[in-house]
Amino acid sequence: MNPAATTRRRALALAAAGTLAAVLVAAALRAPRAPARAEFFVFGSLSSVELRGATARQAQDAFAAIGAQLRQDERDWHPWQPSALMRLNAALARGEPLRVPPNLAGLIRRAQWGYRASGGLFDPAIGALIEAWGFHTSVYPIAAPPPAQATIDALRAAYPTMDDVTVAADGTVASRNRAVQLDLNGLAEGYAAEQAAALLRARGIADALIDVGGDVLALGTADGRRWRVAVEDPRGKAPLAVAELAGHEALFTSGDYHKYREIAGQRWAHILDPRDGLPLHGDAATAAVIAGDAVVADIASTTLMIAGPARFADAARGLGVRCALLLTHDGRLYLTPSMRARIAVLAPLASTNVAAGPVERCDAAGP
C-alpha cells in the first residue's frame, strides 16, 4: 500500500466529511424552527398564540408573559365579576372619581376614540342597558325574559355616553353623569391582542398569529408566507371568505350568531344600538374588518353591525377603515373596494354590493 496515497485518500475523506457537516449545519440554521403554540381561556372563550421562528426559550418566556397579561386584563376589565372595572362603575354611580390601573385607563381612552369616530354608534357607557337585557352572562342563548319597556325607557332617559367620561393623565376616571356604567367588551379583545403583540416585539419575536376569542392579529409571516385566515359564515359551517394577512394586520368580526337571546322566535344579538337601547335584530348577520390596529378593527366590526347596510360605507369612512364587509341574513354582501381586493369569497351570495372608492391599503387611521 502506498502510504502517500492512503494519506491523500484520508485527507480527501476528511475534507468531504467536513464539507458535508458544514452543509448540514448551514441547512439546519436556514430551516424554520417548529411552530410553538399556547392556549389561554380568558374573556369567556379560548385564545391562542402561535409563534414562528422563535427559540424554545423565547416561546416559553413569551407565553408566560402573555398569559399573565391576559389574566390581569380579565381581573381588571370584567364587567360583572369583581374587578377594577366594577369598582370604577360603583364609584361613578356615586358620583366619585377613581384612579384605575394603566391597562384599564388605556382601554377607556381607546373607547372614547371609538365613540367619537363612530358618531356615537359605539358607546360602552351603556353598560346598565347591556346588563338589563341579560347580557352580563357567559351562558347563551339567554332564557330570562327581556326587561320591561319602562326599565329601558328609564335607562335611556338618563342618556349616559362616553362624552360624560374623562380620564386624567394619572389614570383617574370621572363622569359627569352617574348613569354611566362602562362595559368595554366591544374593544377588549382588540386591546388584548395589541398588548400581546407588544410583548412579542419586546422579546424579538416578529412572526406570530394572535387569536383572541376567534379574532386574529397577524405579525410578520408564517415561514415566509402570509397567514391565511377564514371569515366565519353565520349561515352555515363553511367559511364566508378567506383573507391573507401579513406585517401587522388584524381581522376582527362581530355578529349575532354566538351571543344572543330569542324573542318571539327572532334572534336579538348581544350588541345594543345606543340610539334605541335595543339589541340588534335586523338585517346584519356579521361584519368583518381588516386593519393595521386590532383595537380599530374590533371597534369597527361592532360599529358596522349597528350601522347596518344603509350606513355601512359612511360608518367605515368615519372610522378610517378601508377594508370592511357586512353580510345580511338573506345573503347580501356589502364590501369596501379594498376589502374586495383582499378576500376570496367562498360562500354563495344573493348579491354583492361594492361601495364606491379606490382600492387602498388596509392600514387604519385610528390613534
mmCIF file of C-alpha atoms in Angstrom, residues 192-355:
data_model
loop_
_atom_site.group_PDB
_atom_site.id
_atom_site.type_symbol
_atom_site.label_atom_id
_atom_site.label_comp_id
_atom_site.label_asym_id
_atom_site.label_seq_id
_atom_site.Cartn_x
_atom_site.Cartn_y
_atom_site.Cartn_z
ATOM 1 C CA ALA A 192 -55.519 42.493 24.480
ATOM 2 C CA ALA A 193 -54.233 41.409 21.061
ATOM 3 C CA GLU A 194 -52.161 44.581 20.755
ATOM 4 C CA GLN A 195 -50.782 44.041 24.260
ATOM 5 C CA ALA A 196 -49.695 40.537 23.259
ATOM 6 C CA ALA A 197 -48.052 41.897 20.109
ATOM 7 C CA ALA A 198 -46.077 44.410 22.171
ATOM 8 C CA LEU A 199 -44.874 41.648 24.498
ATOM 9 C CA LEU A 200 -43.712 39.612 21.498
ATOM 10 C CA ARG A 201 -41.874 42.567 19.946
ATOM 11 C CA ALA A 202 -40.089 43.203 23.238
ATOM 12 C CA ARG A 203 -38.751 39.645 23.061
ATOM 13 C CA GLY A 204 -37.572 39.874 19.476
ATOM 14 C CA ILE A 205 -40.376 37.730 18.049
ATOM 15 C CA ALA A 206 -41.516 39.068 14.689
ATOM 16 C CA ASP A 207 -43.757 36.294 13.315
ATOM 17 C CA ALA A 208 -46.913 35.262 15.168
ATOM 18 C CA LEU A 209 -50.649 34.749 14.920
ATOM 19 C CA ILE A 210 -52.548 36.033 17.950
ATOM 20 C CA ASP A 211 -56.100 34.707 18.265
ATOM 21 C CA VAL A 212 -58.273 36.268 20.975
ATOM 22 C CA GLY A 213 -61.683 34.639 21.068
ATOM 23 C CA GLY A 214 -61.650 33.915 17.327
ATOM 24 C CA ASP A 215 -60.415 37.340 16.213
ATOM 25 C CA VAL A 216 -56.830 37.499 14.994
ATOM 26 C CA LEU A 217 -53.822 39.779 14.794
ATOM 27 C CA ALA A 218 -51.124 38.597 12.394
ATOM 28 C CA LEU A 219 -47.493 39.621 12.829
ATOM 29 C CA GLY A 220 -44.872 39.077 10.143
ATOM 30 C CA THR A 221 -45.372 35.891 8.157
ATOM 31 C CA ALA A 222 -45.860 32.148 8.573
ATOM 32 C CA ASP A 223 -42.395 30.952 7.485
ATOM 33 C CA GLY A 224 -42.312 33.456 4.638
ATOM 34 C CA ARG A 225 -45.945 33.036 3.619
ATOM 35 C CA ARG A 226 -48.922 35.169 4.521
ATOM 36 C CA TRP A 227 -51.143 33.998 7.347
ATOM 37 C CA ARG A 228 -54.347 32.534 5.876
ATOM 38 C CA VAL A 229 -57.438 33.280 7.980
ATOM 39 C CA ALA A 230 -61.113 32.422 7.455
ATOM 40 C CA VAL A 231 -64.128 34.695 7.918
ATOM 41 C CA GLU A 232 -66.959 32.759 9.564
ATOM 42 C CA ASP A 233 -70.307 32.498 7.778
ATOM 43 C CA PRO A 234 -73.187 32.530 10.313
ATOM 44 C CA ARG A 235 -75.460 30.862 7.752
ATOM 45 C CA GLY A 236 -73.539 27.575 7.690
ATOM 46 C CA LYS A 237 -70.428 25.651 8.660
ATOM 47 C CA ALA A 238 -68.283 26.611 5.645
ATOM 48 C CA PRO A 239 -66.329 29.903 5.738
ATOM 49 C CA LEU A 240 -67.750 33.003 4.127
ATOM 50 C CA ALA A 241 -64.326 34.020 2.819
ATOM 51 C CA VAL A 242 -60.597 33.732 3.411
ATOM 52 C CA ALA A 243 -58.049 36.503 3.754
ATOM 53 C CA GLU A 244 -54.269 36.551 3.794
ATOM 54 C CA LEU A 245 -52.638 38.735 6.439
ATOM 55 C CA ALA A 246 -49.042 39.836 6.978
ATOM 56 C CA GLY A 247 -46.951 42.531 8.632
ATOM 57 C CA HIS A 248 -49.216 43.812 11.404
ATOM 58 C CA GLU A 249 -52.810 43.234 10.333
ATOM 59 C CA ALA A 250 -55.888 42.335 12.344
ATOM 60 C CA LEU A 251 -59.055 40.603 11.156
ATOM 61 C CA PHE A 252 -61.943 41.091 13.584
ATOM 62 C CA THR A 253 -65.581 40.115 13.218
ATOM 63 C CA SER A 254 -68.844 40.808 15.025
ATOM 64 C CA GLY A 255 -72.152 39.031 14.614
ATOM 65 C CA ASP A 256 -75.365 37.747 16.133
ATOM 66 C CA TYR A 257 -74.589 34.039 15.913
ATOM 67 C CA HIS A 258 -72.811 33.229 19.209
ATOM 68 C CA LYS A 259 -74.176 35.555 21.883
ATOM 69 C CA TYR A 260 -77.872 36.313 21.632
ATOM 70 C CA ARG A 261 -81.361 35.897 23.056
ATOM 71 C CA GLU A 262 -84.540 34.953 21.223
ATOM 72 C CA ILE A 263 -87.770 36.930 21.428
ATOM 73 C CA ALA A 264 -90.844 35.616 19.593
ATOM 74 C CA GLY A 265 -88.633 33.352 17.523
ATOM 75 C CA GLN A 266 -86.324 36.167 16.413
ATOM 76 C CA ARG A 267 -82.642 36.366 17.338
ATOM 77 C CA TRP A 268 -81.600 39.504 19.231
ATOM 78 C CA ALA A 269 -77.818 39.984 19.355
ATOM 79 C CA HIS A 270 -75.696 40.916 22.355
ATOM 80 C CA ILE A 271 -74.781 44.165 20.548
ATOM 81 C CA LEU A 272 -77.018 47.061 21.607
ATOM 82 C CA ASP A 273 -77.897 50.049 19.461
ATOM 83 C CA PRO A 274 -77.402 53.079 21.747
ATOM 84 C CA ARG A 275 -79.937 55.041 19.692
ATOM 85 C CA ASP A 276 -82.907 52.974 20.899
ATOM 86 C CA GLY A 277 -81.442 50.817 23.683
ATOM 87 C CA LEU A 278 -82.393 47.589 21.896
ATOM 88 C CA PRO A 279 -80.296 44.565 20.916
ATOM 89 C CA LEU A 280 -79.689 44.257 17.185
ATOM 90 C CA HIS A 281 -82.352 42.185 15.445
ATOM 91 C CA GLY A 282 -82.321 43.477 11.887
ATOM 92 C CA ASP A 283 -80.607 42.695 8.598
ATOM 93 C CA ALA A 284 -76.974 42.466 9.689
ATOM 94 C CA ALA A 285 -75.628 38.981 10.382
ATOM 95 C CA THR A 286 -71.882 39.585 10.553
ATOM 96 C CA ALA A 287 -69.313 42.303 9.929
ATOM 97 C CA ALA A 288 -65.577 41.879 9.383
ATOM 98 C CA VAL A 289 -62.734 44.387 9.267
ATOM 99 C CA ILE A 290 -59.056 44.190 8.346
ATOM 100 C CA ALA A 291 -56.957 46.979 9.851
ATOM 101 C CA GLY A 292 -53.441 47.726 10.989
ATOM 102 C CA ASP A 293 -54.683 48.217 14.565
ATOM 103 C CA ALA A 294 -56.607 45.438 16.325
ATOM 104 C CA VAL A 295 -58.486 47.913 18.523
ATOM 105 C CA VAL A 296 -59.732 49.812 15.483
ATOM 106 C CA ALA A 297 -60.747 46.534 13.822
ATOM 107 C CA ASP A 298 -62.614 45.437 16.962
ATOM 108 C CA ILE A 299 -64.464 48.731 17.387
ATOM 109 C CA ALA A 300 -65.239 48.980 13.680
ATOM 110 C CA SER A 301 -66.710 45.497 13.336
ATOM 111 C CA THR A 302 -69.145 46.231 16.171
ATOM 112 C CA THR A 303 -69.989 49.669 14.785
ATOM 113 C CA LEU A 304 -70.714 48.299 11.302
ATOM 114 C CA MET A 305 -73.178 45.803 12.754
ATOM 115 C CA ILE A 306 -75.069 48.715 14.328
ATOM 116 C CA ALA A 307 -74.795 50.875 11.204
ATOM 117 C CA GLY A 308 -76.291 48.146 9.016
ATOM 118 C CA PRO A 309 -76.340 48.147 5.210
ATOM 119 C CA ALA A 310 -77.738 51.681 4.885
ATOM 120 C CA ARG A 311 -74.866 53.336 6.771
ATOM 121 C CA PHE A 312 -72.145 50.760 6.124
ATOM 122 C CA ALA A 313 -69.924 52.826 3.811
ATOM 123 C CA ASP A 314 -70.287 56.066 5.797
ATOM 124 C CA ALA A 315 -69.510 54.345 9.106
ATOM 125 C CA ALA A 316 -66.403 52.687 7.665
ATOM 126 C CA ARG A 317 -65.127 56.031 6.363
ATOM 127 C CA GLY A 318 -65.767 57.731 9.698
ATOM 128 C CA LEU A 319 -63.632 55.143 11.472
ATOM 129 C CA GLY A 320 -60.841 55.415 8.910
ATOM 130 C CA VAL A 321 -61.388 51.778 7.938
ATOM 131 C CA ARG A 322 -60.631 50.849 4.337
ATOM 132 C CA CYS A 323 -61.177 47.078 4.395
ATOM 133 C CA ALA A 324 -64.602 46.037 5.671
ATOM 134 C CA LEU A 325 -67.574 43.849 4.830
ATOM 135 C CA LEU A 326 -71.113 43.344 6.081
ATOM 136 C CA LEU A 327 -73.259 40.268 5.397
ATOM 137 C CA THR A 328 -77.037 40.236 5.838
ATOM 138 C CA HIS A 329 -79.140 37.256 6.862
ATOM 139 C CA ASP A 330 -80.527 36.912 3.349
ATOM 140 C CA GLY A 331 -77.064 36.727 1.767
ATOM 141 C CA ARG A 332 -76.415 40.279 0.615
ATOM 142 C CA LEU A 333 -72.723 41.146 0.930
ATOM 143 C CA TYR A 334 -71.561 44.753 1.254
ATOM 144 C CA LEU A 335 -67.852 45.492 0.807
ATOM 145 C CA THR A 336 -65.422 48.350 0.534
ATOM 146 C CA PRO A 337 -63.308 48.203 -2.654
ATOM 147 C CA SER A 338 -60.185 47.488 -0.620
ATOM 148 C CA MET A 339 -61.826 44.557 1.172
ATOM 149 C CA ARG A 340 -62.966 43.069 -2.113
ATOM 150 C CA ALA A 341 -59.337 43.071 -3.237
ATOM 151 C CA ARG A 342 -58.144 41.347 -0.056
ATOM 152 C CA ILE A 343 -60.516 38.389 0.325
ATOM 153 C CA ALA A 344 -61.620 35.364 -1.645
ATOM 154 C CA VAL A 345 -65.356 34.815 -1.168
ATOM 155 C CA LEU A 346 -66.228 31.119 -0.837
ATOM 156 C CA ALA A 347 -69.923 31.120 0.072
ATOM 157 C CA PRO A 348 -72.925 31.585 -2.236
ATOM 158 C CA LEU A 349 -74.459 35.053 -2.049
ATOM 159 C CA ALA A 350 -77.725 36.703 -3.007
ATOM 160 C CA SER A 351 -75.872 39.819 -4.164
ATOM 161 C CA THR A 352 -72.524 41.599 -3.887
ATOM 162 C CA ASN A 353 -72.519 45.350 -3.340
ATOM 163 C CA VAL A 354 -69.202 47.214 -3.530
ATOM 164 C CA ALA A 355 -69.044 50.775 -2.229
#
